[in-house]
């Protein structure tokens, strides 16, 4: 198909045909999935809200400490969730309502002014802590309703925003948390993250009506004119003509939508877990931008015991030239908007549309909105995980310092000293997708003083941090998240200590580590389905255990056990760790790779047969022939005994002849 696009004049030979086709597609979707009776209630709330204004405006000035059910849905689009602190309820007084605010930080970049403002807001209006999230943003907890307007307006006036941080829109756009000033490819990725955030931000002005009385505050960053032009371009039916929301329309998207941008090889952001992954492709010799590889269909959320829900990783869709990136993103969003399910929110993410259609059909529909075929996906090098922790050279004579922050929670004396350092040295920071913080623009002469001050309050250099901790993440979970069924953030530090003790017990080196992640529910906010060892809340003090993710975050883990009580941690994992210690191919084989290689059937057999030696190194190992092992296994299964029991009985019987 020839490229008929001529955006210079804004006219296309196939313009009217493209719009008619888009209109027909929307009518077909509505006939199949869009009636009011079929749509979920939240779809009706969105449609009747005057683009996210009502009844939120009315609820915010009421005397109630909470907002109504309709406004609970709408306020998400403004970057907030209403929460109930289950541990602060007073008998007879109902729920302890408060609000969480999430910021929009493309690429995790936080200017000095905004960091200081967020720190002040946490102390003055929040619970005294700041949460760094897995999508490179802040979360501010503990805000009461009457303070929401003050807090949000302060964030906006301090070069920040909460618009679109939650809700059925494009969420915060990820990019590598790079501090490099001499890498054009990284700088292209960072700028693109900002441009995509602008392209897909809600446009109706409701955000400013609700929180700033209709007044817009403009930062020094002005939207790129190409973003504006490409948003308005509508020759192939991506837009609602004349709508205050040209891309989203009155009902916005069926569910949340996530985009990440990176460079070839850098997987510091779990890039494959996003609805759309964009890879910056530059000429290897000149460094000139050529275009972008596009992958689609990633997503973590699922529901326990519901086999129609599952995590997925993004797969290649195609390649586009450098001038077409905004158009292809609009085409993908429009496809999800018009065809994504609105009758079942558990099935409404883009990954389920792709799973239902297959990538070939999905690509064809995207190309209809795009106006021409996508080019072939270009080869990529192997993905590598980078954490940006410790000291590094920015490329301009200055240094960066990546700080490990346990589960992303800035609190106590550590938070106070961190603020003093950032304020005193006038540093900008970057929030990583692993809940850590990178201080940027450090003069070499400041290095020892900054490291010493931070280590004095517990922010140790990564070399002095347990590798299990440094490679771990947890969601906030209890007591504030309404979906959490058990602990995560508060539970993981102790779990990691127990894991380290187990690894030591079976004889693994103190430097042995792997990716550990924990969530309080199956929604997957901390991306446990990419972990080498994942704990997914599965009831009070119980977890589903996932094994087999890869160290470079490119392979999904798989469910190994359900409803494992946390007090059974040692007896559950010791056999597997001992098996890993004794049967890995080399010291270089990671725990996740080992589990994926040997398979869960073998792991379960070994786990069931395992009998801890009196001393894990006292007795010599004895091998048996494969044929004898298979016979032992058959007898054990037939008699419902462990392999150790059958082997012991056979040896005893032989010895007593």
Short mmCIF file of C-alpha atoms in Angstrom, two decimals, residues 624-633:
data_model
loop_
_atom_site.label_atom_id
_atom_site.label_comp_id
_atom_site.label_asym_id
_atom_site.label_seq_id
_atom_site.Cartn_x
_atom_site.Cartn_y
_atom_site.Cartn_z
CA UNK A 624 22.12 -43.72 41.28
CA UNK A 625 21.55 -44.87 37.74
CA UNK A 626 18.77 -43.23 35.75
CA UNK A 627 16.85 -46.52 35.40
CA UNK A 628 16.87 -47.08 39.15
CA UNK A 629 15.75 -43.49 39.75
CA UNK A 630 12.79 -43.89 37.39
CA UNK A 631 11.72 -47.08 39.20
CA UNK A 632 11.95 -45.32 42.56
CA UNK A 633 9.83 -42.49 41.20
#
